[in-house]
CSV table of C-alpha atoms and ligand atoms in Angstrom, one decimal:
chain,number,residue,atom,x,y,z
A,47,UNK,CA,16.9,2.5,-15.1
A,48,UNK,CA,18.2,-0.6,-16.7
A,49,UNK,CA,17.1,-3.5,-18.8
A,50,UNK,CA,17.9,-6.5,-16.6
A,51,UNK,CA,16.9,-9.1,-19.1
A,52,UNK,CA,16.3,-8.8,-22.8
A,53,UNK,CA,14.3,-11.6,-24.4
A,54,UNK,CA,12.3,-10.1,-27.2
A,55,UNK,CA,9.5,-12.7,-27.3
A,56,UNK,CA,8.7,-12.4,-23.6
A,57,UNK,CA,6.0,-10.1,-22.0
A,58,UNK,CA,7.6,-6.8,-20.9
A,59,UNK,CA,6.9,-5.7,-17.3
A,60,UNK,CA,8.6,-3.1,-15.0
A,61,UNK,CA,9.7,-3.7,-11.4
A,62,UNK,CA,9.9,-0.6,-9.2
A,63,UNK,CA,12.0,-0.7,-6.1
A,64,UNK,CA,11.0,1.2,-3.0
A,65,UNK,CA,13.1,-0.6,-0.2
A,66,UNK,CA,11.8,-2.6,2.7
A,67,UNK,CA,13.1,-5.7,4.3
A,68,UNK,CA,12.9,-7.4,0.9
A,69,UNK,CA,15.8,-5.1,0.0
A,70,UNK,CA,17.3,-5.4,3.5
A,71,UNK,CA,20.9,-6.5,4.4
A,72,UNK,CA,22.3,-8.0,7.6
A,73,UNK,CA,24.2,-5.6,9.8
A,74,UNK,CA,26.6,-8.5,11.0
A,75,UNK,CA,26.4,-12.1,10.8
A,76,UNK,CA,23.6,-13.1,8.4
A,77,UNK,CA,22.4,-16.0,10.6
A,78,UNK,CA,21.6,-13.4,13.3
A,79,UNK,CA,18.4,-11.2,13.3
A,80,UNK,CA,19.9,-7.6,12.9
A,81,UNK,CA,19.5,-6.0,9.5
A,82,UNK,CA,18.8,-2.7,7.9
A,83,UNK,CA,15.8,-2.4,5.5
A,84,UNK,CA,16.2,-0.7,2.1
A,85,UNK,CA,19.9,-1.3,1.4
A,86,UNK,CA,20.0,-3.3,-1.9
A,87,UNK,CA,18.9,-2.0,-5.2
A,88,UNK,CA,16.1,-3.5,-7.2
A,89,UNK,CA,18.6,-4.9,-9.9
A,90,UNK,CA,20.3,-6.9,-7.0
A,91,UNK,CA,17.0,-8.4,-6.0
A,92,UNK,CA,16.2,-9.5,-9.5
A,93,UNK,CA,19.7,-11.0,-9.9
A,94,UNK,CA,19.0,-13.3,-7.0
A,95,UNK,CA,16.1,-14.9,-9.0
A,96,UNK,CA,17.5,-16.1,-12.3
A,97,UNK,CA,14.2,-17.8,-13.2
A,98,UNK,CA,12.6,-14.3,-13.7
A,99,UNK,CA,14.6,-14.1,-17.0
A,100,UNK,CA,12.4,-17.0,-18.4
A,101,UNK,CA,9.2,-15.2,-17.5
A,102,UNK,CA,9.5,-11.7,-18.7
A,103,UNK,CA,11.6,-9.0,-20.2
A,104,UNK,CA,12.0,-6.7,-17.0
A,105,UNK,CA,12.7,-3.0,-16.9
A,106,UNK,CA,13.6,-1.7,-13.5
A,107,UNK,CA,13.6,1.6,-11.7
A,108,UNK,CA,14.6,2.6,-8.2
A,109,UNK,CA,11.9,5.0,-7.0
A,110,UNK,CA,13.1,5.0,-3.3
A,111,UNK,CA,15.0,2.8,-1.0
A,112,UNK,CA,13.5,3.3,2.5
A,113,UNK,CA,12.1,1.4,5.5
A,114,UNK,CA,8.4,1.7,4.8
A,115,UNK,CA,7.7,2.8,8.3
A,116,UNK,CA,9.4,6.1,7.0
A,117,UNK,CA,7.1,6.3,3.9
A,118,UNK,CA,6.1,9.8,2.9
A,119,UNK,CA,3.5,11.5,0.8
A,120,UNK,CA,6.2,12.8,-1.5
A,121,UNK,CA,7.3,9.2,-2.2
A,122,UNK,CA,3.7,8.2,-2.8
A,123,UNK,CA,3.2,10.9,-5.4
A,124,UNK,CA,6.4,10.0,-7.1
A,125,UNK,CA,5.6,6.3,-7.0
A,126,UNK,CA,2.1,6.8,-8.5
A,127,UNK,CA,3.6,9.0,-11.3
A,128,UNK,CA,6.2,6.5,-12.2
A,129,UNK,CA,3.7,3.6,-12.2
A,130,UNK,CA,1.4,5.6,-14.4
A,131,UNK,CA,4.4,6.5,-16.7
A,132,UNK,CA,5.4,2.9,-17.2
A,133,UNK,CA,1.8,1.5,-17.6
A,134,UNK,CA,1.1,4.2,-20.3
A,135,UNK,CA,3.8,2.5,-22.5
A,136,UNK,CA,1.9,0.1,-24.7
A,137,UNK,CA,4.6,-2.6,-24.5
A,138,UNK,CA,4.5,-2.7,-20.7
A,139,UNK,CA,2.1,-5.3,-19.5
A,140,UNK,CA,2.2,-4.9,-15.7
A,141,UNK,CA,4.1,-3.3,-12.8
A,142,UNK,CA,5.6,-5.1,-9.8
A,143,UNK,CA,6.5,-3.0,-6.8
A,144,UNK,CA,9.0,-4.1,-4.1
A,145,UNK,CA,8.1,-2.6,-0.7
A,146,UNK,CA,8.4,-2.8,3.0
A,147,UNK,CA,5.7,-4.7,4.8
A,148,UNK,CA,4.9,-2.0,7.5
A,149,UNK,CA,3.0,0.3,5.3
A,150,UNK,CA,2.5,-2.0,2.3
A,151,UNK,CA,-1.3,-2.0,2.8
A,152,UNK,CA,-1.5,1.8,2.8
A,153,UNK,CA,0.6,2.2,-0.4
A,154,UNK,CA,-1.3,-0.5,-2.1
A,155,UNK,CA,-4.7,1.1,-1.3
A,156,UNK,CA,-3.4,4.6,-2.2
A,157,UNK,CA,-2.3,3.3,-5.6
A,158,UNK,CA,-5.7,1.5,-6.0
A,159,UNK,CA,-7.4,4.8,-5.5
A,160,UNK,CA,-5.4,7.0,-7.8
A,161,UNK,CA,-4.4,4.7,-10.7
A,162,UNK,CA,-6.6,4.6,-13.7
A,163,UNK,CA,-5.5,1.4,-15.6
A,164,UNK,CA,-6.6,-2.1,-16.1
A,165,UNK,CA,-3.0,-3.4,-16.2
A,166,UNK,CA,-2.0,-5.2,-13.1
A,167,UNK,CA,0.0,-3.6,-10.3
A,168,UNK,CA,1.4,-6.1,-7.9
A,169,UNK,CA,3.2,-5.1,-4.6
A,170,UNK,CA,5.4,-7.6,-2.9
A,171,UNK,CA,7.6,-7.7,0.1
A,172,UNK,CA,9.5,-10.0,2.5
A,173,UNK,CA,9.6,-10.5,6.3
A,174,UNK,CA,13.3,-11.6,6.2
A,175,UNK,CA,16.1,-9.6,4.7
A,176,UNK,CA,17.7,-10.4,1.3
A,177,UNK,CA,20.9,-11.7,3.1
A,178,UNK,CA,19.0,-14.2,5.4
A,179,UNK,CA,19.9,-17.8,4.8
A,180,UNK,CA,16.1,-18.4,4.5
A,181,UNK,CA,15.0,-15.3,2.8
A,182,UNK,CA,11.4,-15.1,1.6
A,183,UNK,CA,11.9,-12.2,-0.8
A,184,UNK,CA,13.1,-14.2,-3.8
A,185,UNK,CA,10.1,-16.5,-3.9
A,186,UNK,CA,7.7,-13.6,-3.3
A,187,UNK,CA,9.3,-11.7,-6.1
A,188,UNK,CA,9.0,-14.7,-8.5
A,189,UNK,CA,5.4,-15.2,-7.5
A,190,UNK,CA,4.7,-11.5,-8.1
A,191,UNK,CA,6.1,-11.7,-11.7
A,192,UNK,CA,4.1,-14.8,-12.3
A,193,UNK,CA,1.0,-12.9,-11.5
A,194,UNK,CA,2.2,-9.9,-13.5
A,195,UNK,CA,2.5,-11.9,-16.7
A,196,UNK,CA,-0.6,-14.0,-16.2
A,197,UNK,CA,-3.5,-13.0,-18.6
A,198,UNK,CA,-6.1,-13.5,-15.7
A,199,UNK,CA,-4.4,-10.7,-13.7
A,200,UNK,CA,-5.6,-8.0,-16.1
A,201,UNK,CA,-8.5,-5.9,-14.5
A,202,UNK,CA,-7.6,-7.1,-10.8
A,203,UNK,CA,-6.3,-3.5,-10.1
A,204,UNK,CA,-3.7,-3.2,-7.3
A,205,UNK,CA,-3.0,-6.6,-5.5
A,206,UNK,CA,-0.4,-7.8,-3.1
A,207,UNK,CA,1.4,-11.1,-3.6
A,208,UNK,CA,2.9,-12.6,-0.5
A,209,UNK,CA,3.6,-16.1,0.6
A,210,UNK,CA,1.8,-17.5,-2.4
A,211,UNK,CA,-1.4,-15.6,-1.7
A,212,UNK,CA,-3.0,-12.8,-3.8
A,213,UNK,CA,-4.6,-10.1,-1.7
A,214,UNK,CA,-6.8,-7.2,-2.9
A,215,UNK,CA,-5.5,-3.8,-1.9
A,216,UNK,CA,-8.7,-2.9,0.0
A,217,UNK,CA,-8.6,-6.0,2.2
A,218,UNK,CA,-4.9,-6.8,2.8
A,219,UNK,CA,-3.4,-6.1,6.2
A,220,UNK,CA,-0.3,-7.0,8.0
A,221,UNK,CA,-1.5,-9.2,10.9
A,222,UNK,CA,1.8,-10.8,12.3
A,223,UNK,CA,5.1,-9.1,13.3
A,224,UNK,CA,7.3,-12.0,12.6
A,225,UNK,CA,5.9,-14.9,10.6
A,226,UNK,CA,6.4,-15.2,6.8
A,227,UNK,CA,2.6,-15.6,6.5
A,228,UNK,CA,2.3,-12.2,7.8
A,229,UNK,CA,-0.7,-10.8,5.7
A,230,UNK,CA,-4.4,-11.5,6.0
A,231,UNK,CA,-7.4,-10.3,3.9
A,232,UNK,CA,-9.7,-10.7,6.9
A,233,UNK,CA,-13.3,-11.8,6.6
A,234,UNK,CA,-13.4,-11.2,2.8
A,235,UNK,CA,-10.5,-13.4,2.3
A,236,UNK,CA,-7.9,-13.3,-0.4
A,237,UNK,CA,-8.4,-13.1,-4.2
A,238,UNK,CA,-6.5,-16.2,-4.9
A,239,UNK,CA,-3.2,-18.1,-4.8
A,240,UNK,CA,-0.1,-18.7,-6.9
A,241,UNK,CA,0.8,-22.3,-7.0
A,242,UNK,CA,3.9,-23.0,-9.0
A,243,UNK,CA,3.0,-21.5,-12.5
A,244,UNK,CA,-0.7,-21.6,-11.9
A,245,UNK,CA,-2.7,-18.5,-10.8
A,246,UNK,CA,-5.9,-19.6,-9.1
A,247,UNK,CA,-8.5,-16.8,-8.6
A,248,UNK,CA,-11.4,-17.3,-6.3
A,249,UNK,CA,-13.1,-13.9,-6.4
A,250,UNK,CA,-12.7,-10.4,-7.9
A,251,UNK,CA,-11.9,-7.3,-5.9
A,252,UNK,CA,-14.8,-5.1,-4.8
A,253,UNK,CA,-15.2,-1.8,-6.7
A,254,UNK,CA,-13.9,1.5,-5.3
A,255,UNK,CA,-16.5,4.3,-5.1
A,256,UNK,CA,-15.1,7.6,-6.3
A,257,UNK,CA,-11.9,6.1,-7.8
A,258,UNK,CA,-9.8,7.3,-9.6
A,259,UNK,CA,-9.0,10.2,-7.4
A,260,UNK,CA,-6.7,13.0,-8.6
A,261,UNK,CA,-3.1,12.4,-7.5
A,262,UNK,CA,-2.1,15.1,-5.0
A,263,UNK,CA,1.2,16.9,-5.9
A,264,UNK,CA,3.9,16.4,-3.2
A,265,UNK,CA,3.2,19.8,-1.6
A,266,UNK,CA,-0.7,19.3,-1.8
A,267,UNK,CA,-1.4,16.6,0.7
A,268,UNK,CA,-3.8,17.6,3.4
A,269,UNK,CA,-3.4,16.7,7.1
A,270,UNK,CA,-5.6,13.8,8.4
A,271,UNK,CA,-4.7,12.4,11.9
A,272,UNK,CA,-5.4,9.2,13.4
A,273,UNK,CA,-6.7,8.6,16.9
A,274,UNK,CA,-7.6,5.5,18.8
A,275,UNK,CA,-10.5,5.3,21.2
A,276,UNK,CA,-9.5,3.6,24.5
A,277,UNK,CA,-10.4,3.6,28.2
A,278,UNK,CA,-10.1,7.2,29.4
A,279,UNK,CA,-10.1,8.9,25.9
A,280,UNK,CA,-11.2,12.4,26.1
A,281,UNK,CA,-11.3,15.7,24.2
A,282,UNK,CA,-7.7,16.8,24.8
A,283,UNK,CA,-5.9,15.5,21.6
A,284,UNK,CA,-8.8,16.8,19.4
A,285,UNK,CA,-8.6,20.3,21.1
A,286,UNK,CA,-4.8,20.3,20.7
A,287,UNK,CA,-4.9,19.4,17.0
A,288,UNK,CA,-7.5,22.0,16.2
A,289,UNK,CA,-6.0,24.9,18.2
A,290,UNK,CA,-2.4,24.2,17.3
A,291,UNK,CA,-0.9,27.0,15.1
A,292,UNK,CA,2.3,24.8,14.6
A,293,UNK,CA,0.5,22.3,12.3
A,294,UNK,CA,1.4,22.9,8.6
A,295,UNK,CA,-1.0,22.1,6.8
A,296,UNK,CA,-3.8,22.8,9.4
A,297,UNK,CA,-5.8,19.7,10.4
A,298,UNK,CA,-8.3,18.8,7.5
A,299,UNK,CA,-9.6,15.4,8.9
A,300,UNK,CA,-9.6,12.9,11.7
A,301,UNK,CA,-9.9,9.2,11.5
A,302,UNK,CA,-10.7,7.3,14.8
A,303,UNK,CA,-10.0,3.7,15.3
A,304,UNK,CA,-13.0,3.2,17.4
A,305,UNK,CA,-13.9,0.5,19.8
A,306,UNK,CA,-16.1,-2.6,18.9
A,307,UNK,CA,-18.2,-1.8,15.9
A,308,UNK,CA,-16.9,1.8,15.6
A,309,UNK,CA,-18.0,3.3,19.1
A,310,UNK,CA,-16.2,6.3,20.6
A,311,UNK,CA,-15.9,7.5,24.3
A,312,UNK,CA,-18.6,10.1,24.9
A,313,UNK,CA,-16.1,12.7,25.7
A,314,UNK,CA,-14.1,12.2,22.5
A,315,UNK,CA,-17.4,11.9,20.7
A,316,UNK,CA,-18.4,15.4,21.9
A,317,UNK,CA,-15.0,16.8,20.9
A,318,UNK,CA,-15.4,15.2,17.4
A,319,UNK,CA,-18.7,16.8,16.9
A,320,UNK,CA,-17.2,20.2,17.8
A,321,UNK,CA,-14.3,19.4,15.3
A,322,UNK,CA,-16.9,19.0,12.6
A,323,UNK,CA,-18.4,22.3,13.4
A,324,UNK,CA,-14.8,23.7,12.8
A,325,UNK,CA,-14.9,22.2,9.3
A,326,UNK,CA,-12.8,19.1,10.1
A,327,UNK,CA,-13.9,15.9,8.4
A,328,UNK,CA,-14.4,13.0,10.9
A,329,UNK,CA,-14.6,9.2,10.0
A,330,UNK,CA,-14.7,6.4,12.4
A,331,UNK,CA,-13.3,2.8,11.7
A,332,UNK,CA,-12.7,0.2,14.4
A,333,UNK,CA,-9.5,-0.9,16.2
A,334,UNK,CA,-10.9,-4.5,16.2
A,335,UNK,CA,-11.0,-4.9,12.4
A,336,UNK,CA,-13.2,-4.1,9.4
A,337,UNK,CA,-16.7,-2.7,10.2
A,338,UNK,CA,-19.5,-4.1,7.8
A,339,UNK,CA,-21.7,-1.8,5.7
A,340,UNK,CA,-21.8,1.8,4.7
A,341,UNK,CA,-19.5,3.6,2.1
A,342,UNK,CA,-16.3,2.6,4.2
A,343,UNK,CA,-17.4,-1.0,4.2
A,344,UNK,CA,-14.4,-3.1,5.5
A,345,UNK,CA,-11.8,-0.4,5.6
A,346,UNK,CA,-9.5,-0.4,8.5
A,347,UNK,CA,-8.4,2.9,10.1
A,348,UNK,CA,-5.3,3.5,8.1
A,349,UNK,CA,-6.9,2.7,4.8
A,350,UNK,CA,-9.9,5.0,5.8
A,351,UNK,CA,-7.3,7.7,6.3
A,352,UNK,CA,-5.8,7.1,2.9
A,353,UNK,CA,-9.2,7.6,1.5
A,354,UNK,CA,-10.0,10.8,3.5
A,355,UNK,CA,-6.7,12.2,2.5
A,356,UNK,CA,-7.6,11.8,-1.2
A,357,UNK,CA,-11.1,13.1,-0.8
A,358,UNK,CA,-9.9,16.1,0.9
A,359,UNK,CA,-7.1,16.7,-1.6
A,360,UNK,CA,-9.6,16.4,-4.5
A,361,UNK,CA,-12.0,18.8,-2.7
A,362,UNK,CA,-9.0,21.3,-2.1
A,363,UNK,CA,-8.1,21.0,-5.9
A,364,UNK,CA,-11.7,21.7,-7.0
A,365,UNK,CA,-11.9,24.7,-4.7
A,366,UNK,CA,-8.6,26.2,-6.1
B,254,LIG,N1,10.4,-2.1,8.5
B,254,LIG,C1,10.4,-2.9,7.3
B,254,LIG,C2,9.6,-2.1,6.3
B,254,LIG,O1,8.4,-2.0,6.3
B,254,LIG,C3,9.7,-4.2,7.5
B,254,LIG,C4,9.6,-5.1,6.3
B,254,LIG,O2,9.7,-4.8,5.2
B,254,LIG,O3,9.2,-6.3,6.6
B,254,LIG,O4,10.4,-1.4,5.4
């Protein structure tokens, strides 16, 4: 934990590092595509953007340094605890988190559901490693800090700032595997944009029913598995998941990325009804995109899974 810049009159924020391509380094020639995610520390990322020192007094902490495809519930618990710790300090105005793009939308939505603060939490990331000649991370970090210190960001909750666009945690999704404009907020659209020093907000995030949820301890996360409905789907996977004695913890919930508006093959559907009779909680999203209406309005399958994980963890805690 270090003070990277100390300019007493500036707002104080914290930047937490978790890894990702934004902290990635080339495995060979930087002009070639090969790199490893989660190599550089958060202090090194800040040092590559000297302009940050004119915007804020920045504290840093390295919470993890991983490729976000390998994100774990233990890291989520630790991250939420560290964000809560820093934001409870009266002098800290906001928290920026550097993250990989692969599971950014899940981490953002998880934090949105467990944090109880009106101070802004901003996740940012990059599609190109820090050592790339045309790295996008430095600009994204600068934009994220600009949002963090902006008075209008208070009350926005957890947002993601990427390629000059401000996305709500509920709506943001990775929609492209290679372009720097990799993120989309779907039909609802982004919250706003960062344009130089200006933050332009077009709308507020939608409220989250049930939030804040209790934060599960690292050992208390339930098991919720994801299935996809497709041609030929049947009852086999559901039967395996329920009857397996190898699963620890046992299956608590299933989220199905259904077809179309959330439809499921009749054989899989019959298995899901049976799973519910065994006490497994079942929720259906769509593999096409957000389904409108209902309590899960607009949540994709991975975010619906985050919500169900936290609902089940809260239920388990209440029953203990
Ligand atoms: N695999 C990387 C990660 O999610 C991809 C990225 O950050 O763009 O950590």
